[in-house]
mmCIF file of C-alpha atoms in Angstrom:
data_model
loop_
_atom_site.group_PDB
_atom_site.id
_atom_site.type_symbol
_atom_site.label_atom_id
_atom_site.label_comp_id
_atom_site.label_asym_id
_atom_site.label_seq_id
_atom_site.Cartn_x
_atom_site.Cartn_y
_atom_site.Cartn_z
ATOM 1 C CA MET A 297 30.868 5.603 -29.280
ATOM 2 C CA ALA A 298 28.701 3.913 -26.650
ATOM 3 C CA THR A 299 27.981 0.282 -27.480
ATOM 4 C CA ARG A 300 26.664 -0.788 -24.073
ATOM 5 C CA TYR A 301 24.142 0.808 -21.727
ATOM 6 C CA GLU A 302 26.645 0.821 -18.859
ATOM 7 C CA ASP A 303 29.221 2.662 -20.967
ATOM 8 C CA ALA A 304 26.620 5.207 -22.051
ATOM 9 C CA ILE A 305 25.573 5.838 -18.446
ATOM 10 C CA ALA A 306 29.202 6.378 -17.418
ATOM 11 C CA ALA A 307 29.726 8.828 -20.283
ATOM 12 C CA LEU A 308 26.470 10.633 -19.502
ATOM 13 C CA TYR A 309 27.320 11.217 -15.845
ATOM 14 C CA ARG A 310 30.760 12.553 -16.795
ATOM 15 C CA ALA A 311 29.171 15.224 -18.996
ATOM 16 C CA PRO A 312 29.052 18.889 -17.998
ATOM 17 C CA PHE A 313 25.897 19.754 -16.054
ATOM 18 C CA ASP A 314 24.449 22.054 -18.711
ATOM 19 C CA ALA A 315 25.146 19.518 -21.473
ATOM 20 C CA PHE A 316 23.421 16.584 -19.714
ATOM 21 C CA VAL A 317 20.240 16.572 -21.790
ATOM 22 C CA THR A 318 22.059 17.039 -25.120
ATOM 23 C CA GLU A 319 24.556 14.315 -24.185
ATOM 24 C CA ARG A 320 21.739 11.949 -23.143
ATOM 25 C CA LYS A 321 20.058 12.357 -26.540
ATOM 26 C CA ARG A 322 23.341 11.867 -28.399
ATOM 27 C CA LEU A 323 24.259 8.739 -26.429
ATOM 28 C CA ALA A 324 20.759 7.245 -26.791
ATOM 29 C CA THR A 325 20.973 7.761 -30.554
ATOM 30 C CA GLU A 326 24.386 6.066 -30.667
ATOM 31 C CA LEU A 327 23.214 3.186 -28.512
ATOM 32 C CA ALA A 328 19.928 2.532 -30.347
ATOM 33 C CA PRO A 329 21.324 0.357 -33.190
ATOM 34 C CA LYS A 330 23.115 -1.964 -30.781
ATOM 35 C CA ASP A 331 20.732 -1.914 -27.786
ATOM 36 C CA SER A 332 17.284 -0.427 -28.377
ATOM 37 C CA ALA A 333 16.040 -1.292 -24.884
ATOM 38 C CA GLY A 334 19.119 0.326 -23.324
ATOM 39 C CA ALA A 335 18.648 3.402 -25.519
ATOM 40 C CA ALA A 336 15.033 3.676 -24.346
ATOM 41 C CA ARG A 337 16.109 3.402 -20.688
ATOM 42 C CA LEU A 338 18.860 5.957 -21.259
ATOM 43 C CA SER A 339 16.364 8.408 -22.790
ATOM 44 C CA LYS A 340 14.399 8.365 -19.519
ATOM 45 C CA VAL A 341 17.360 9.156 -17.244
ATOM 46 C CA THR A 342 16.798 12.501 -15.570
ATOM 47 C CA ARG A 343 19.483 15.070 -14.888
ATOM 48 C CA PRO A 344 20.653 14.878 -11.272
ATOM 49 C CA PRO A 345 20.558 17.918 -8.996
ATOM 50 C CA ILE A 346 23.685 20.070 -9.191
ATOM 51 C CA THR A 347 24.919 18.680 -5.869
ATOM 52 C CA ALA A 348 24.687 15.069 -7.072
ATOM 53 C CA TRP A 349 26.335 16.100 -10.357
ATOM 54 C CA ALA A 350 29.233 17.559 -8.313
ATOM 55 C CA VAL A 351 29.602 14.281 -6.383
ATOM 56 C CA ASN A 352 29.692 12.345 -9.660
ATOM 57 C CA GLN A 353 32.345 14.676 -11.056
ATOM 58 C CA LEU A 354 34.403 14.192 -7.908
ATOM 59 C CA TYR A 355 34.256 10.446 -8.466
ATOM 60 C CA TRP A 356 35.318 10.670 -12.135
ATOM 61 C CA GLN A 357 37.974 13.345 -11.630
ATOM 62 C CA ASP A 358 39.491 12.319 -8.308
ATOM 63 C CA LYS A 359 39.059 8.570 -7.817
ATOM 64 C CA LYS A 360 42.046 8.510 -5.493
ATOM 65 C CA ALA A 361 40.281 10.842 -3.049
ATOM 66 C CA PHE A 362 37.052 8.839 -3.429
ATOM 67 C CA ASP A 363 38.905 5.611 -2.636
ATOM 68 C CA ALA A 364 40.355 7.346 0.431
ATOM 69 C CA LEU A 365 36.833 8.397 1.446
ATOM 70 C CA PHE A 366 35.620 4.789 1.393
ATOM 71 C CA LYS A 367 38.771 3.479 3.117
ATOM 72 C CA THR A 368 38.692 6.036 5.937
ATOM 73 C CA ALA A 369 34.965 5.413 6.439
ATOM 74 C CA GLU A 370 35.648 1.674 6.684
ATOM 75 C CA ARG A 371 38.163 2.356 9.459
ATOM 76 C CA LEU A 372 35.578 4.412 11.317
ATOM 77 C CA ARG A 373 33.344 1.346 11.504
ATOM 78 C CA ASP A 374 35.804 -0.099 13.994
ATOM 79 C CA PRO A 375 34.192 -0.050 17.460
ATOM 80 C CA GLU A 376 36.882 2.319 18.707
ATOM 81 C CA PRO A 377 38.399 4.320 15.832
ATOM 82 C CA SER A 378 41.497 6.310 16.679
ATOM 83 C CA SER A 379 41.546 10.089 16.603
ATOM 84 C CA GLN A 380 43.963 9.845 13.647
ATOM 85 C CA GLU A 381 41.431 7.766 11.687
ATOM 86 C CA THR A 382 38.663 10.241 12.481
ATOM 87 C CA ALA A 383 40.883 13.165 11.462
ATOM 88 C CA ALA A 384 41.899 11.394 8.220
ATOM 89 C CA HIS A 385 38.230 10.927 7.325
ATOM 90 C CA ARG A 386 37.420 14.573 8.043
ATOM 91 C CA ASP A 387 40.418 15.622 5.930
ATOM 92 C CA VAL A 388 39.214 13.559 2.964
ATOM 93 C CA ILE A 389 35.700 15.012 3.241
ATOM 94 C CA SER A 390 37.208 18.507 3.426
ATOM 95 C CA THR A 391 39.406 17.895 0.393
ATOM 96 C CA LEU A 392 36.454 16.615 -1.632
ATOM 97 C CA ARG A 393 34.284 19.529 -0.472
ATOM 98 C CA ASN A 394 36.929 22.028 -1.625
ATOM 99 C CA HIS A 395 37.258 20.232 -4.948
ATOM 100 C CA ALA A 396 33.463 20.319 -5.336
ATOM 101 C CA ALA A 397 33.525 24.094 -4.779
ATOM 102 C CA THR A 398 36.088 24.414 -7.568
ATOM 103 C CA LEU A 399 34.056 22.171 -9.919
ATOM 104 C CA LEU A 400 30.869 24.110 -9.285
ATOM 105 C CA SER A 401 32.619 27.434 -9.787
ATOM 106 C CA GLU A 402 34.247 26.260 -13.031
ATOM 107 C CA ALA A 403 30.816 25.102 -14.241
ATOM 108 C CA GLY A 404 29.462 28.604 -13.613
ATOM 109 C CA LYS A 405 27.220 27.418 -10.786
ATOM 110 C CA SER A 406 26.548 29.044 -7.422
ATOM 111 C CA VAL A 407 28.929 27.983 -4.692
ATOM 112 C CA ASN A 408 27.270 28.604 -1.359
ATOM 113 C CA GLU A 409 27.236 26.999 2.060
ATOM 114 C CA SER A 410 23.908 25.248 1.478
ATOM 115 C CA THR A 411 25.124 23.595 -1.723
ATOM 116 C CA LEU A 412 28.439 22.541 -0.196
ATOM 117 C CA ARG A 413 26.677 21.200 2.894
ATOM 118 C CA ARG A 414 24.442 19.075 0.631
ATOM 119 C CA VAL A 415 27.511 17.767 -1.226
ATOM 120 C CA THR A 416 29.171 16.949 2.091
ATOM 121 C CA THR A 417 26.059 15.197 3.409
ATOM 122 C CA THR A 418 25.852 13.084 0.255
ATOM 123 C CA LEU A 419 29.567 12.229 0.513
ATOM 124 C CA SER A 420 28.996 11.199 4.125
ATOM 125 C CA ALA A 421 26.046 9.025 3.103
ATOM 126 C CA LEU A 422 28.079 7.286 0.411
ATOM 127 C CA ALA A 423 30.934 6.779 2.871
ATOM 128 C CA ALA A 424 28.578 5.341 5.475
ATOM 129 C CA THR A 425 27.179 2.774 3.052
ATOM 130 C CA GLY A 426 30.543 2.155 1.400
ATOM 131 C CA SER A 427 29.269 2.456 -2.166
ATOM 132 C CA PHE A 428 27.066 4.260 -4.670
ATOM 133 C CA GLU A 429 24.499 1.447 -4.615
ATOM 134 C CA PRO A 430 21.841 1.209 -5.913
ATOM 135 C CA ASP A 431 23.370 3.532 -8.533
ATOM 136 C CA PRO A 432 26.451 2.609 -10.542
ATOM 137 C CA PRO A 433 29.704 4.261 -9.329
ATOM 138 C CA GLY A 434 29.893 7.830 -10.594
ATOM 139 C CA ALA A 435 26.252 7.810 -11.741
ATOM 140 C CA HIS A 436 24.631 9.066 -8.561
ATOM 141 C CA LYS A 437 21.069 10.173 -9.363
ATOM 142 C CA GLY A 438 20.217 12.320 -6.349
ATOM 143 C CA ASP A 439 21.213 13.624 -2.950
ATOM 144 C CA ARG A 440 21.365 11.218 -0.044
ATOM 145 C CA ASP A 441 21.301 11.357 3.700
ATOM 146 C CA PRO A 442 23.462 9.100 5.837
ATOM 147 C CA PRO A 443 21.588 5.954 6.867
ATOM 148 C CA GLY A 444 19.996 5.801 10.270
ATOM 149 C CA PHE A 445 17.009 4.364 12.035
ATOM 150 C CA ASP A 446 14.704 7.182 10.896
ATOM 151 C CA VAL A 447 15.851 6.971 7.267
ATOM 152 C CA ALA A 448 15.194 3.234 7.224
ATOM 153 C CA GLY A 449 11.811 3.665 8.950
ATOM 154 C CA LEU A 450 13.115 1.798 11.977
ATOM 155 C CA SER A 451 12.929 4.541 14.560
ATOM 156 C CA PRO A 452 12.343 2.862 17.940
ATOM 157 C CA ALA A 453 9.344 5.154 18.497
ATOM 158 C CA LYS A 454 7.702 3.754 15.347
ATOM 159 C CA LEU A 455 8.285 0.093 16.217
ATOM 160 C CA GLY A 456 6.051 -2.064 18.348
ATOM 161 C CA LYS A 457 7.384 -3.675 21.527
ATOM 162 C CA ARG A 458 8.349 -6.979 19.887
ATOM 163 C CA GLN A 459 10.005 -5.201 16.945
ATOM 164 C CA ARG A 460 11.999 -2.999 19.366
ATOM 165 C CA GLU A 461 13.156 -6.071 21.269
ATOM 166 C CA LYS A 462 14.115 -7.822 18.052
ATOM 167 C CA ALA A 463 15.977 -4.727 16.743
ATOM 168 C CA SER A 464 17.697 -4.379 20.110
ATOM 169 C CA ALA A 465 18.722 -8.031 20.053
ATOM 170 C CA LYS A 466 20.288 -7.602 16.619
ATOM 171 C CA ALA A 467 22.019 -4.357 17.567
ATOM 172 C CA LYS A 468 23.656 -5.750 20.722
ATOM 173 C CA PRO A 469 26.329 -8.412 20.334
ATOM 174 C CA ALA A 470 25.126 -11.517 22.143
ATOM 175 C CA GLU A 471 27.569 -13.353 24.351
ATOM 176 C CA THR A 472 26.478 -16.641 22.912
ATOM 177 C CA LYS A 473 24.423 -17.851 19.996
ATOM 178 C CA ARG A 474 22.017 -19.468 22.423
ATOM 179 C CA GLU A 475 21.299 -16.142 24.140
ATOM 180 C CA ALA A 476 20.709 -14.471 20.793
ATOM 181 C CA ARG A 477 18.269 -17.154 19.701
ATOM 182 C CA ALA A 478 16.398 -16.925 23.042
ATOM 183 C CA VAL A 479 16.051 -13.157 22.695
ATOM 184 C CA GLU A 480 14.734 -13.510 19.135
ATOM 185 C CA ARG A 481 12.230 -16.204 20.212
ATOM 186 C CA ARG A 482 10.902 -13.905 22.961
ATOM 187 C CA ALA A 483 10.660 -11.027 20.479
ATOM 188 C CA LYS A 484 8.441 -13.133 18.195
#
C-alpha cells in the first residue's frame, strides 16, 4: 500500500505498460486518505511513451546495468577517455538495448529499429546528464535527446557576438583566473 507520493510514483512506473492507467487509479485511491494533494498529483500523471516505459523498466529490473551506464559515461567525461572506456560504455548501451528488446517483446509490443534507436538515444541522454533529473529515478516521463548546444538553445548561430564570446570563454579552460575574468568583462 502506497503511503507516500514518492512510493506511489515508484510503484506506478514499475507497472506493466498496459496496466498504467488502472494502476494509477488504484494507487491514487490508496494514497488519498494519507495524502490528498499527492493523490491529486498522481491522478494527473500521464502514461509515458513505450520507449520511456522500457527505459524505466530497465532501471527497475537491471539496476546493476544502469549503474554501469552512469559509471562508464562518467569515465567518458575525462578529456581523453581510453578506447577500453569507450568500448565498455558501448557494451553497456548494447546490453541495455538488448534487454529493452526483450522487455518490449514480453509486453507484446512492437520491437523495431526505430523503437530501439529511441530507447538507445534516451539511454545516451540519461548517461550524458548522469541522472534521470528532473524526473525521479525509474520514473522517466518521456523520451530525451542528449544535451547539446542546440537542445539548450545555445547554438552559436543563435547567440549574439557578446554571448558567443562569453560562451567561448566558459567552454575554454583559462590559463589563469585573471584571463578568464578579462574575457568575461570584454564579453559584457
